[in-house]
Short mmCIF file of C-alpha atoms and ligand atoms in Angstrom, two decimals:
data_model
loop_
_atom_site.label_atom_id
_atom_site.label_comp_id
_atom_site.label_asym_id
_atom_site.label_seq_id
_atom_site.Cartn_x
_atom_site.Cartn_y
_atom_site.Cartn_z
CA MET V 1 -13.47 -112.51 -148.01
CA ALA V 2 -11.28 -115.42 -146.91
CA THR V 3 -11.53 -117.07 -150.29
CA ARG V 4 -10.57 -113.85 -151.97
CA THR V 5 -7.49 -113.47 -149.85
CA SER V 6 -6.32 -116.95 -150.59
CA ARG V 7 -6.90 -116.41 -154.32
CA ASP V 8 -4.95 -113.18 -154.16
CA LEU V 9 -2.05 -115.00 -152.56
CA THR V 10 -1.92 -118.07 -154.75
CA GLY V 11 -3.46 -117.37 -158.16
CA PRO V 12 -2.70 -114.78 -160.82
CA PRO V 13 -4.41 -111.39 -160.36
CA PRO V 14 -8.01 -111.24 -161.58
CA VAL V 15 -8.53 -110.05 -165.13
CA LEU V 16 -11.40 -107.91 -163.92
CA THR V 17 -11.86 -106.22 -160.56
CA ALA V 18 -14.77 -104.00 -159.64
CA ARG V 19 -15.25 -102.35 -156.26
CA ALA V 20 -18.18 -100.33 -154.93
CA VAL V 21 -19.64 -99.69 -158.38
CA ARG V 22 -22.60 -97.33 -158.10
CA ARG V 23 -24.89 -95.96 -160.75
CA SER V 24 -28.17 -94.08 -160.43
CA PHE V 25 -30.61 -92.79 -162.97
CA GLY V 26 -32.15 -89.81 -161.27
CA PRO V 27 -33.14 -90.69 -157.72
CA ALA V 28 -33.21 -94.46 -158.37
CA ALA V 29 -29.95 -96.26 -157.57
CA VAL V 30 -29.67 -99.16 -160.00
CA LEU V 31 -26.24 -100.27 -158.80
CA ALA V 32 -25.63 -99.71 -155.10
CA GLY V 33 -22.09 -100.89 -154.56
CA VAL V 34 -21.21 -103.91 -156.69
CA ASP V 35 -18.01 -105.83 -155.96
CA LEU V 36 -16.82 -108.58 -158.23
CA ASP V 37 -13.72 -110.31 -159.59
CA VAL V 38 -13.20 -112.46 -162.62
CA ALA V 39 -10.11 -114.67 -162.65
CA PRO V 40 -8.16 -115.26 -165.87
CA GLY V 41 -9.92 -117.85 -167.99
CA GLU V 42 -12.91 -117.98 -165.70
CA VAL V 43 -16.46 -117.83 -167.01
CA VAL V 44 -18.79 -116.02 -164.64
CA ALA V 45 -22.51 -115.86 -165.25
CA LEU V 46 -24.38 -112.80 -164.04
CA LEU V 47 -28.03 -113.53 -163.40
CA GLY V 48 -30.78 -111.23 -162.31
CA GLY V 49 -34.37 -110.33 -162.94
CA SER V 50 -35.41 -108.03 -165.73
CA GLY V 51 -34.45 -104.46 -164.85
CA SER V 52 -32.13 -105.54 -162.05
CA GLY V 53 -29.25 -103.61 -163.61
CA LYS V 54 -27.32 -106.35 -165.44
CA SER V 55 -26.85 -104.34 -168.61
CA THR V 56 -26.05 -101.23 -166.63
CA LEU V 57 -23.32 -103.12 -164.75
CA LEU V 58 -21.90 -104.60 -167.94
CA ARG V 59 -21.69 -101.15 -169.56
CA VAL V 60 -19.83 -99.87 -166.51
CA LEU V 61 -17.44 -102.83 -166.59
CA ALA V 62 -16.86 -102.27 -170.30
CA GLY V 63 -15.91 -98.68 -169.59
CA LEU V 64 -18.85 -97.35 -171.56
CA ASP V 65 -20.51 -95.49 -168.69
CA ARG V 66 -18.80 -92.29 -167.66
CA GLU V 67 -21.26 -91.43 -164.94
CA ALA V 68 -20.80 -94.49 -162.75
CA THR V 69 -18.65 -94.27 -159.64
CA GLY V 70 -16.44 -96.86 -158.00
CA GLU V 71 -13.34 -98.69 -159.03
CA ARG V 72 -12.92 -100.84 -162.11
CA VAL V 73 -9.71 -102.48 -163.26
CA VAL V 74 -9.31 -104.59 -166.37
CA ARG V 75 -5.95 -106.32 -166.69
CA GLY V 76 -5.52 -106.93 -170.39
CA THR V 77 -7.99 -106.28 -173.17
CA ALA V 78 -11.75 -106.54 -172.97
CA ALA V 79 -14.26 -106.96 -175.78
CA VAL V 80 -18.03 -106.71 -175.71
CA VAL V 81 -20.87 -108.62 -177.37
CA PHE V 82 -24.28 -107.01 -176.96
CA GLN V 83 -27.72 -108.55 -177.06
CA GLU V 84 -28.31 -107.05 -180.50
CA HIS V 85 -25.49 -107.64 -182.96
CA ARG V 86 -24.89 -103.89 -183.39
CA LEU V 87 -23.11 -104.34 -186.70
CA LEU V 88 -22.79 -101.18 -188.77
CA PRO V 89 -25.25 -101.68 -191.64
CA TRP V 90 -23.06 -99.69 -194.05
CA LYS V 91 -20.01 -101.88 -193.62
CA ARG V 92 -19.54 -105.32 -195.05
CA VAL V 93 -19.09 -108.19 -192.60
CA ALA V 94 -15.28 -108.17 -192.80
CA ASP V 95 -15.11 -104.40 -192.32
CA ASN V 96 -17.38 -104.67 -189.31
CA VAL V 97 -15.07 -107.24 -187.77
CA ALA V 98 -12.06 -105.08 -188.57
CA LEU V 99 -13.59 -101.98 -186.97
CA GLY V 100 -10.97 -100.14 -184.97
CA LEU V 101 -8.15 -102.55 -185.80
CA SER V 102 -4.91 -101.46 -187.42
CA GLY V 103 -1.77 -103.15 -188.62
CA PRO V 104 -0.58 -105.02 -191.66
CA ASP V 105 -2.22 -108.36 -190.85
CA VAL V 106 -5.76 -107.12 -190.15
CA ALA V 107 -7.26 -108.88 -193.17
CA ALA V 108 -5.75 -112.22 -192.18
CA ARG V 109 -6.87 -111.81 -188.57
CA VAL V 110 -10.39 -110.95 -189.68
CA ASP V 111 -10.51 -113.97 -191.98
CA ARG V 112 -9.36 -116.22 -189.17
CA ALA V 113 -11.95 -114.85 -186.75
CA LEU V 114 -14.72 -115.25 -189.31
CA ALA V 115 -13.58 -118.80 -190.03
CA GLU V 116 -13.77 -119.58 -186.33
CA VAL V 117 -17.43 -118.64 -186.21
CA GLY V 118 -18.06 -120.50 -189.47
CA LEU V 119 -18.67 -117.47 -191.65
CA ALA V 120 -15.52 -117.31 -193.77
CA ASP V 121 -17.62 -117.26 -196.93
CA ARG V 122 -19.76 -114.31 -195.86
CA ARG V 123 -16.99 -111.78 -195.49
CA ARG V 124 -18.31 -109.61 -198.35
CA ALA V 125 -21.97 -109.75 -197.24
CA TRP V 126 -23.86 -106.76 -195.86
CA PRO V 127 -25.19 -107.20 -192.31
CA ALA V 128 -28.76 -106.90 -193.62
CA GLU V 129 -28.19 -110.04 -195.68
CA LEU V 130 -27.46 -112.19 -192.61
CA SER V 131 -29.82 -114.14 -190.39
CA GLY V 132 -30.04 -113.22 -186.72
CA GLY V 133 -27.75 -116.05 -185.70
CA GLN V 134 -25.20 -115.25 -188.39
CA ALA V 135 -25.16 -111.58 -187.44
CA GLN V 136 -24.56 -112.49 -183.82
CA ARG V 137 -21.73 -114.79 -184.87
CA VAL V 138 -20.16 -111.87 -186.71
CA ALA V 139 -20.49 -109.86 -183.50
CA VAL V 140 -18.68 -112.67 -181.68
CA ALA V 141 -15.98 -112.62 -184.38
CA ARG V 142 -15.68 -108.85 -183.97
CA ALA V 143 -14.97 -109.39 -180.27
CA LEU V 144 -12.73 -112.42 -180.83
CA VAL V 145 -10.47 -110.72 -183.38
CA ARG V 146 -9.32 -108.36 -180.62
CA GLU V 147 -7.85 -111.41 -178.80
CA PRO V 148 -9.51 -110.37 -175.56
CA ASP V 149 -8.44 -111.51 -172.12
CA LEU V 150 -11.98 -110.79 -171.02
CA LEU V 151 -15.17 -111.13 -173.00
CA LEU V 152 -18.17 -109.19 -171.72
CA LEU V 153 -21.41 -110.65 -173.05
CA ASP V 154 -24.82 -109.04 -172.47
CA GLU V 155 -27.47 -111.68 -173.11
CA PRO V 156 -25.71 -112.44 -176.39
CA PHE V 157 -28.11 -115.21 -177.40
CA GLY V 158 -31.26 -113.83 -175.83
CA ALA V 159 -32.80 -112.70 -179.11
CA LEU V 160 -32.15 -115.97 -180.95
CA ASP V 161 -34.46 -118.93 -181.42
CA ALA V 162 -33.92 -121.95 -179.17
CA LEU V 163 -32.01 -124.08 -181.70
CA THR V 164 -29.70 -121.28 -182.76
CA ARG V 165 -29.14 -120.44 -179.12
CA LEU V 166 -28.00 -124.00 -178.39
CA ARG V 167 -25.55 -123.85 -181.30
CA MET V 168 -24.22 -120.49 -180.15
CA GLN V 169 -23.70 -121.82 -176.63
CA GLY V 170 -21.69 -124.69 -178.11
CA LEU V 171 -19.70 -122.23 -180.18
CA LEU V 172 -18.90 -120.09 -177.17
CA ARG V 173 -17.79 -123.13 -175.18
CA ARG V 174 -15.50 -124.25 -178.00
CA LEU V 175 -13.98 -120.79 -178.51
CA ARG V 176 -13.38 -120.44 -174.81
CA ALA V 177 -11.63 -123.82 -174.67
CA GLU V 178 -9.42 -122.79 -177.60
CA HIS V 179 -8.60 -119.25 -176.57
CA GLY V 180 -8.87 -119.43 -172.79
CA PHE V 181 -10.40 -115.98 -172.42
CA ALA V 182 -12.29 -115.11 -169.28
CA ALA V 183 -15.91 -114.15 -169.71
CA LEU V 184 -18.65 -112.35 -167.86
CA LEU V 185 -21.88 -113.65 -169.30
CA VAL V 186 -25.00 -111.67 -168.49
CA THR V 187 -28.05 -113.86 -168.90
CA HIS V 188 -31.53 -114.30 -167.57
CA ASP V 189 -31.42 -117.98 -168.49
CA VAL V 190 -30.44 -120.18 -165.54
CA GLU V 191 -29.73 -123.21 -167.76
CA GLU V 192 -27.43 -121.17 -169.96
CA ALA V 193 -25.57 -120.00 -166.88
CA LEU V 194 -25.17 -123.57 -165.60
CA LEU V 195 -24.12 -124.90 -169.02
CA LEU V 196 -21.38 -122.34 -169.55
CA ALA V 197 -20.19 -120.82 -166.29
CA ASP V 198 -17.67 -121.75 -163.60
CA ARG V 199 -19.42 -119.44 -161.18
CA ALA V 200 -22.79 -117.74 -161.07
CA LEU V 201 -23.63 -114.38 -159.52
CA VAL V 202 -27.08 -113.04 -158.81
CA LEU V 203 -27.61 -109.30 -159.04
CA ASP V 204 -30.44 -108.12 -156.84
CA GLY V 205 -31.18 -104.87 -155.08
CA GLY V 206 -28.21 -103.23 -156.75
CA THR V 207 -25.59 -105.57 -155.29
CA ILE V 208 -24.31 -109.09 -155.83
CA ALA V 209 -26.79 -110.90 -153.63
CA GLU V 210 -25.58 -114.44 -154.23
CA GLU V 211 -22.43 -116.13 -155.41
CA LEU V 212 -22.56 -119.77 -156.38
CA PRO V 213 -19.73 -121.94 -157.71
CA VAL V 214 -20.80 -124.26 -160.52
CA PRO V 215 -18.66 -127.37 -159.93
CA LEU V 216 -19.96 -129.28 -162.95
CA GLY V 217 -17.54 -130.99 -165.31
CA PRO V 218 -16.61 -129.95 -168.81
CA THR V 219 -19.45 -132.00 -170.31
CA ARG V 220 -22.70 -130.83 -168.83
CA THR V 221 -26.28 -131.85 -169.35
CA PRO V 222 -29.43 -130.57 -167.66
CA ASP V 223 -30.23 -134.24 -166.83
CA ASP V 224 -27.40 -134.37 -164.28
CA PRO V 225 -28.90 -134.36 -160.73
CA ALA V 226 -26.26 -131.90 -159.56
CA PHE V 227 -27.31 -129.61 -162.41
CA GLY V 228 -30.92 -129.85 -161.28
CA ALA V 229 -30.03 -128.99 -157.69
CA LEU V 230 -28.06 -125.92 -158.73
CA ARG V 231 -30.84 -124.81 -161.06
CA ARG V 232 -33.37 -125.11 -158.23
CA ARG V 233 -31.17 -123.06 -155.95
CA LEU V 234 -30.67 -120.29 -158.49
CA LEU V 235 -34.34 -120.22 -159.41
CA ASP V 236 -35.23 -119.92 -155.71
CA ARG V 237 -32.80 -117.05 -155.40
CA LEU V 238 -34.36 -115.37 -158.44
CA GLY V 239 -37.79 -115.75 -156.91
CA VAL V 240 -39.18 -118.36 -159.30
CA PRO V 241 -41.48 -120.69 -157.31
CA ALA V 242 -41.00 -124.47 -157.54
CA PRO V 243 -43.49 -126.23 -159.82
CA MET A 1 -40.68 -109.41 -204.34
CA SER A 2 -39.11 -112.49 -202.82
CA GLY A 3 -42.06 -114.53 -204.09
CA THR A 4 -41.36 -113.71 -207.70
CA VAL A 5 -37.66 -114.37 -207.26
CA LEU A 6 -38.41 -117.80 -205.86
CA ALA A 7 -40.78 -118.54 -208.70
CA GLU A 8 -38.16 -117.55 -211.25
CA ALA A 9 -35.31 -119.56 -209.84
CA PRO A 10 -36.16 -123.03 -211.17
CA GLU A 11 -36.90 -121.65 -214.61
CA ARG A 12 -33.54 -119.94 -214.73
CA ALA A 13 -31.81 -123.08 -213.57
CA ALA A 14 -33.54 -125.21 -216.18
CA ALA A 15 -32.64 -122.58 -218.82
CA THR A 16 -35.90 -123.15 -220.67
CA ALA A 17 -36.47 -119.44 -221.17
CA PRO A 18 -33.65 -117.44 -222.77
CA THR A 19 -34.42 -114.49 -220.46
CA PRO A 20 -36.22 -114.77 -217.13
CA PRO A 21 -39.74 -113.36 -217.32
CA GLY A 22 -39.00 -110.73 -214.68
CA ARG A 23 -36.30 -109.16 -216.80
CA ARG A 24 -38.57 -108.90 -219.80
CA ALA A 25 -41.54 -107.60 -217.85
CA ARG A 26 -39.75 -104.59 -216.46
CA PRO A 27 -38.59 -102.99 -219.74
CA ALA A 28 -42.04 -103.67 -221.19
CA ARG A 29 -43.55 -101.73 -218.33
CA ARG A 30 -41.04 -98.93 -218.83
CA TRP A 31 -42.00 -98.63 -222.51
CA ARG A 32 -45.65 -98.56 -221.56
CA ARG A 33 -45.02 -95.62 -219.27
CA ILE A 34 -43.56 -93.66 -222.19
CA VAL A 35 -46.69 -94.07 -224.31
CA SER A 36 -48.89 -91.39 -222.76
CA PRO A 37 -46.24 -88.60 -222.64
CA VAL A 38 -45.36 -89.28 -226.28
CA ALA A 39 -49.03 -89.26 -227.20
CA LEU A 40 -49.51 -85.93 -225.41
CA VAL A 41 -46.60 -84.30 -227.24
CA ALA A 42 -47.85 -85.71 -230.54
CA ALA A 43 -51.32 -84.34 -229.85
CA TRP A 44 -49.79 -80.96 -228.99
CA GLU A 45 -47.79 -80.99 -232.22
CA GLY A 46 -50.84 -82.02 -234.24
CA ALA A 47 -53.06 -79.37 -232.67
CA ALA A 48 -50.48 -76.67 -233.32
CA ARG A 49 -49.98 -77.76 -236.95
CA ALA A 50 -53.75 -77.94 -237.51
CA GLY A 51 -54.05 -74.36 -236.26
CA LEU A 52 -56.09 -75.33 -233.21
CA LEU A 53 -53.39 -73.80 -230.98
CA PRO A 54 -52.45 -70.24 -231.99
CA ALA A 55 -48.64 -70.05 -232.34
CA GLU A 56 -48.43 -66.87 -230.23
CA LYS A 57 -50.09 -68.71 -227.32
CA LEU A 58 -48.41 -72.12 -227.58
CA PRO A 59 -46.11 -72.96 -230.51
CA ALA A 60 -45.60 -76.53 -231.70
CA PRO A 61 -42.95 -78.62 -229.91
CA SER A 62 -40.99 -78.77 -233.17
CA ASP A 63 -40.93 -74.95 -233.27
CA VAL A 64 -39.66 -74.87 -229.69
CA LEU A 65 -36.93 -77.33 -230.65
CA ALA A 66 -36.09 -75.26 -233.70
CA ALA A 67 -35.81 -72.15 -231.52
CA GLY A 68 -33.54 -74.13 -229.21
CA ALA A 69 -31.34 -75.21 -232.11
CA ARG A 70 -31.17 -71.62 -233.42
CA LEU A 71 -30.18 -70.18 -230.05
CA ALA A 72 -27.73 -73.00 -229.42
CA ARG A 73 -26.05 -72.38 -232.77
CA ASP A 74 -25.45 -68.67 -232.22
CA GLY A 75 -24.19 -69.34 -228.68
CA THR A 76 -26.95 -67.36 -226.93
CA LEU A 77 -28.35 -70.37 -225.16
CA THR A 78 -24.96 -71.51 -223.87
CA THR A 79 -24.10 -68.06 -222.50
CA HIS A 80 -27.36 -67.71 -220.63
CA LEU A 81 -27.34 -71.29 -219.48
CA LEU A 82 -23.85 -70.90 -218.05
CA ASP A 83 -24.90 -67.75 -216.21
CA SER A 84 -27.89 -69.55 -214.69
CA LEU A 85 -25.77 -72.55 -213.77
CA THR A 86 -23.17 -70.32 -212.13
CA ARG A 87 -25.84 -68.64 -210.00
CA ALA A 88 -27.27 -71.98 -209.00
CA ALA A 89 -23.85 -73.44 -208.20
CA VAL A 90 -22.65 -70.45 -206.17
CA GLY A 91 -25.92 -70.19 -204.26
CA LEU A 92 -25.98 -73.91 -203.64
CA LEU A 93 -22.39 -73.90 -202.43
CA ILE A 94 -22.99 -71.04 -200.03
CA GLY A 95 -26.39 -72.14 -198.74
CA GLY A 96 -25.57 -75.85 -198.79
CA GLY A 97 -22.16 -75.37 -197.21
CA LEU A 98 -23.64 -73.28 -194.43
CA ALA A 99 -26.42 -75.83 -193.91
CA LEU A 100 -23.92 -78.67 -193.66
CA VAL A 101 -21.77 -76.83 -191.13
CA LEU A 102 -24.61 -75.53 -188.97
CA GLY A 103 -26.60 -78.77 -189.23
CA THR A 104 -23.56 -80.76 -188.17
CA VAL A 105 -22.80 -78.41 -185.28
CA ALA A 106 -26.41 -78.49 -184.08
CA GLY A 107 -26.67 -82.25 -184.58
CA LEU A 108 -23.44 -83.16 -182.84
CA LEU A 109 -23.08 -80.68 -180.00
CA ARG A 110 -25.62 -79.87 -177.33
CA LEU A 111 -24.38 -76.29 -177.16
CA GLY A 112 -24.65 -76.00 -180.94
CA ASP A 113 -28.17 -77.37 -180.79
CA ASP A 114 -29.20 -74.81 -178.17
CA LEU A 115 -27.62 -71.88 -179.98
CA VAL A 116 -28.20 -72.69 -183.64
CA ASP A 117 -31.44 -74.61 -183.86
CA PRO A 118 -33.95 -72.11 -182.33
CA PRO A 119 -33.20 -69.24 -184.75
CA VAL A 120 -33.19 -71.65 -187.71
CA GLN A 121 -36.55 -73.06 -186.61
CA MET A 122 -37.90 -69.51 -186.43
CA ALA A 123 -36.51 -68.50 -189.82
CA ARG A 124 -38.00 -71.62 -191.37
CA MET A 125 -41.45 -70.18 -190.90
CA LEU A 126 -40.65 -67.38 -193.36
CA PRO A 127 -41.45 -68.32 -196.97
CA HIS A 128 -38.07 -67.52 -198.46
CA LEU A 129 -39.47 -66.49 -201.83
CA GLY A 130 -41.55 -63.90 -200.00
CA LEU A 131 -38.30 -62.28 -198.89
CA VAL A 132 -37.63 -60.87 -202.37
CA PRO A 133 -38.67 -57.27 -201.54
CA LEU A 134 -36.59 -57.25 -198.38
CA LEU A 135 -33.64 -58.84 -200.14
CA ILE A 136 -33.84 -56.18 -202.86
CA ILE A 137 -33.53 -53.53 -200.17
CA TRP A 138 -30.62 -55.37 -198.58
CA VAL A 139 -28.54 -56.54 -201.54
CA GLY A 140 -30.06 -54.72 -204.52
CA ILE A 141 -31.40 -56.25 -207.70
CA GLY A 142 -28.09 -57.54 -209.05
CA GLU A 143 -26.37 -60.89 -208.97
CA SER A 144 -26.34 -61.03 -205.16
CA LEU A 145 -30.13 -61.20 -205.10
CA LYS A 146 -30.24 -64.31 -207.26
CA VAL A 147 -27.45 -66.02 -205.38
CA ALA A 148 -28.97 -65.09 -202.00
CA LEU A 149 -32.35 -66.53 -203.02
CA VAL A 150 -30.79 -69.78 -204.19
CA ALA A 151 -28.70 -70.01 -201.03
CA LEU A 152 -31.73 -69.43 -198.85
CA GLY A 153 -33.77 -71.99 -200.73
CA ALA A 154 -31.05 -74.62 -200.51
CA PHE A 155 -30.18 -73.95 -196.88
CA PHE A 156 -33.28 -75.13 -195.07
CA PRO A 157 -33.88 -78.62 -196.49
CA LEU A 158 -30.21 -79.50 -196.21
CA TYR A 159 -29.93 -78.10 -192.68
CA PHE A 160 -32.91 -80.05 -191.40
CA ASN A 161 -31.89 -83.29 -193.03
CA THR A 162 -28.30 -83.00 -191.84
CA TYR A 163 -29.54 -82.34 -188.33
CA ALA A 164 -32.08 -85.16 -188.39
CA GLY A 165 -29.63 -87.56 -190.04
CA ILE A 166 -27.14 -87.09 -187.23
CA ARG A 167 -29.78 -87.11 -184.50
CA ASP A 168 -31.42 -90.29 -185.73
CA ILE A 169 -28.26 -92.38 -185.61
CA ASP A 170 -28.73 -95.38 -183.37
CA GLU A 171 -26.95 -94.57 -180.12
CA ARG A 172 -26.26 -98.28 -179.64
CA LEU A 173 -24.14 -98.38 -182.79
CA VAL A 174 -22.09 -95.46 -181.50
CA GLU A 175 -21.62 -97.33 -178.24
CA ALA A 176 -20.55 -100.49 -180.05
CA ALA A 177 -17.98 -98.45 -181.97
CA ARG A 178 -16.73 -97.03 -178.69
CA ALA A 179 -16.45 -100.57 -177.33
CA CYS A 180 -14.30 -101.39 -180.38
CA GLY A 181 -11.92 -98.63 -179.33
CA LEU A 182 -12.96 -95.93 -181.80
CA GLY A 183 -12.25 -92.37 -180.67
CA HIS A 184 -14.30 -89.28 -181.50
CA LEU A 185 -12.95 -88.72 -184.99
CA ALA A 186 -13.07 -92.38 -185.92
CA ARG A 187 -16.69 -92.58 -184.75
CA LEU A 188 -17.56 -89.56 -186.88
CA ARG A 189 -15.94 -91.21 -189.85
CA HIS A 190 -17.22 -94.77 -189.45
CA VAL A 191 -20.57 -94.31 -187.72
CA VAL A 192 -21.99 -90.78 -187.78
CA GLY A 193 -20.99 -89.90 -191.34
CA PRO A 194 -22.20 -93.03 -193.11
CA GLY A 195 -25.25 -93.20 -190.86
CA ALA A 196 -26.31 -89.67 -191.75
CA LEU A 197 -25.56 -90.07 -195.45
CA PRO A 198 -29.01 -91.27 -196.60
CA SER A 199 -30.58 -88.28 -194.89
CA LEU A 200 -27.94 -85.99 -196.41
CA PHE A 201 -28.79 -87.25 -199.87
CA LEU A 202 -32.46 -86.60 -199.28
CA GLY A 203 -31.62 -83.10 -198.06
CA LEU A 204 -29.43 -82.46 -201.07
CA ARG A 205 -32.15 -83.51 -203.46
CA LEU A 206 -34.66 -81.23 -201.79
CA ALA A 207 -32.06 -78.45 -201.68
CA ILE A 208 -31.35 -78.69 -205.40
CA GLY A 209 -35.07 -78.64 -206.14
CA ALA A 210 -35.46 -75.53 -203.99
CA ALA A 211 -32.40 -73.99 -205.65
CA TRP A 212 -33.91 -74.30 -209.16
CA LEU A 213 -37.19 -72.85 -207.95
CA SER A 214 -35.40 -69.93 -206.29
CA LEU A 215 -33.38 -69.38 -209.43
CA VAL A 216 -36.52 -69.19 -211.56
CA VAL A 217 -38.01 -66.57 -209.25
CA GLY A 218 -34.75 -64.66 -208.87
CA GLU A 219 -34.14 -64.47 -212.60
CA GLN A 220 -37.48 -62.78 -213.15
CA VAL A 221 -36.21 -59.76 -211.20
CA ASN A 222 -34.24 -57.45 -213.44
CA ALA A 223 -31.89 -60.06 -214.81
CA GLN A 224 -29.56 -59.08 -217.65
CA THR A 225 -28.50 -62.66 -218.36
CA GLY A 226 -29.65 -66.20 -217.64
CA ILE A 227 -32.45 -68.45 -218.79
CA GLY A 228 -34.99 -66.34 -216.90
CA PHE A 229 -33.78 -63.20 -218.69
CA LEU A 230 -34.02 -65.02 -222.02
CA MET A 231 -37.66 -65.83 -221.26
CA MET A 232 -38.59 -62.32 -220.08
CA GLU A 233 -36.95 -60.76 -223.11
CA ALA A 234 -38.68 -63.20 -225.45
CA ARG A 235 -42.02 -62.38 -223.85
CA GLU A 236 -41.51 -58.69 -224.70
CA PHE A 237 -40.96 -59.63 -228.34
CA SER A 238 -43.79 -62.19 -228.21
CA GLN A 239 -41.40 -65.04 -229.04
CA THR A 240 -43.51 -67.66 -227.33
CA ASP A 241 -41.29 -70.46 -228.66
CA VAL A 242 -38.29 -69.07 -226.70
CA VAL A 243 -40.44 -68.67 -223.57
CA VAL A 244 -41.46 -72.32 -223.77
CA LEU A 245 -37.86 -73.26 -224.55
CA GLY A 246 -36.79 -71.60 -221.29
CA LEU A 247 -39.30 -73.70 -219.42
CA VAL A 248 -38.01 -76.84 -221.09
CA VAL A 249 -34.45 -75.92 -220.14
CA TYR A 250 -35.43 -75.35 -216.51
CA ALA A 251 -37.23 -78.69 -216.47
CA LEU A 252 -34.26 -80.47 -218.02
CA LEU A 253 -31.90 -78.92 -215.46
CA GLY A 254 -34.08 -80.25 -212.66
CA LEU A 255 -34.36 -83.65 -214.27
CA ILE A 256 -30.64 -84.04 -215.00
CA SER A 257 -29.55 -82.92 -211.53
CA ASP A 258 -32.01 -85.29 -209.93
CA LEU A 259 -30.87 -88.22 -212.05
CA ALA A 260 -27.21 -87.49 -211.33
CA LEU A 261 -27.90 -87.36 -207.63
CA ARG A 262 -29.86 -90.58 -207.71
CA LEU A 263 -27.00 -92.28 -209.51
CA ALA A 264 -24.52 -91.03 -206.91
CA GLU A 265 -26.88 -92.20 -204.18
CA ARG A 266 -27.14 -95.66 -205.69
CA ARG A 267 -23.37 -95.95 -205.86
CA MET A 268 -22.68 -94.64 -202.37
CA LEU A 269 -25.53 -96.35 -200.54
CA THR A 270 -25.10 -99.86 -201.89
CA TRP A 271 -25.70 -101.30 -198.44
CA ARG A 272 -29.27 -100.05 -198.44
CA ARG A 273 -30.20 -102.24 -201.39
CA GLY A 274 -29.50 -105.32 -199.32
CA LEU A 275 -31.58 -103.77 -196.57
CA ARG A 276 -34.55 -103.28 -198.85
CA ALA A 277 -34.42 -106.81 -200.18
CA THR A 278 -34.94 -108.33 -196.75
N1 LIG F 1 -30.27 -94.69 -169.79
C1 LIG F 1 -31.14 -94.94 -168.79
N2 LIG F 1 -31.90 -93.95 -168.29
C2 LIG F 1 -32.77 -94.18 -167.29
N3 LIG F 1 -32.94 -95.36 -166.71
C3 LIG F 1 -32.21 -96.39 -167.15
C4 LIG F 1 -31.27 -96.25 -168.22
N4 LIG F 1 -30.69 -97.44 -168.45
C5 LIG F 1 -31.24 -98.30 -167.57
N5 LIG F 1 -32.15 -97.67 -166.80
C6 LIG F 1 -32.93 -98.28 -165.71
O1 LIG F 1 -32.07 -99.04 -164.93
C7 LIG F 1 -32.68 -100.26 -164.55
C8 LIG F 1 -31.80 -101.42 -164.96
O2 LIG F 1 -31.73 -101.51 -166.36
P1 LIG F 1 -30.87 -102.63 -167.07
O3 LIG F 1 -29.48 -102.53 -166.59
O4 LIG F 1 -31.06 -102.49 -168.53
O5 LIG F 1 -31.56 -103.96 -166.54
P2 LIG F 1 -31.35 -105.46 -167.02
O6 LIG F 1 -30.30 -105.48 -168.07
O7 LIG F 1 -30.96 -106.21 -165.80
O8 LIG F 1 -32.67 -105.93 -167.52
C9 LIG F 1 -34.04 -100.29 -165.22
O9 LIG F 1 -35.00 -99.95 -164.24
C10 LIG F 1 -33.97 -99.23 -166.26
O10 LIG F 1 -35.20 -98.61 -166.41
MG1 LIG F 2 -30.32 -106.02 -170.13
#
């Protein structure tokens, strides 16, 4: 609480605030009072076991769940990237990116966003013609083109092969350095969390059970001893026994 | 499929063959598929000419064509054809329009589903062509009967496919559209509509098939005009060639409408071709 007060006094207001978020499916409470803040430009990883409610929480934070209770404030614009690319199969890549946008410069903005994810030449392709990694990059472009202050990512690279995942993590790091958006990255991958995040949260029992700053520099490798110590601590918290 | 494409690619690049083998193979296959129908018609013609088929039972194809040319020249065929087409179009518009509206209401709204779907499911069990006697009591034997039959025939397949098309849309895509800031109407336009379109096309094709069938049955009941009337009248005068001509016209109507719809489908559902290739 003390840290929060000092941040409230000194820093800019958080881009995302959630208080006492609750959500049940039938009798089972999946979220039992979640509190969290994300500061502008901050990348927060949200870890948790399978079925711990990470996706449920992200949908609430994205404003996609009307049945959740509690308080949720987003200061600025938010955009979402889901685990599956969720591109509309009947729209070409550029039209998928442009979904919901209006204004005279949409085409130019779309082209720029596609160029940033390295797919400028696929703007006329159908989603079915893309590989999994390419489709997910289009999904990132679709979020990016909205110039979000906050990016909500639900295991965005979870369905990709290991090599593609590494490239996508690099891409996300680069985009974040260029655009300075804040991000809440849901992941079940501790290494991914430590590679990308400034802070890691563990969701367990329907609340944020652990909060861990990740004071690693801008260039991070899993070989760093500090990295290893943090990984061990998070794995312990997630209930993965030491080898 | 992808295997053959890969095998062709180097050949095409080297430009050794003027046309890739795949391109030549497909028309060859198409020609081969025409052989047996042509042979059948030729055999029919030969048997009729040789007197093996009595003309009053089954006239030669050339005689049927000649009858068609005769009736086309004096305008009879056009008049009756237009009457049949009008019935089909009006019935299809009424039945299809109703199916689209009710199917959409039931597919989109929970209340609509609860109110509309149960009676439709019950009515589906009735064979609509078996309703002819009841329909005669209700609407008489005039034009309304034919239109009502066509409308009934067209309604069910289009209703069910509209309903299923909307219901089967991936909820996650709708959610992604919502996350992109699309409101209700925009989601209908960009997600629900295009997503249901393949199913709508299927429903329309089935509906048009059912409409022709209903028309054939309806036109046998006291019609004064139409292709069915032409056939019934010809039967009374033992003009078997005109009876067969009527059948040919019905078949052509079905064929042409199906081809037109397939063409429209190909143009409007381009994105599915990419889907099939992968
Ligand atoms: N629409 C739903 N209806 C019923 N139960 C749900 C629904 N969505 C999620 N759940 C339940 O909520 C729990 C958390 O799900 P989820 O948020 O997807 O977990 P995670 O993303 O952490 O793996 C699971 O037990 C799941 O079965
Ligand atoms: Mg999940």
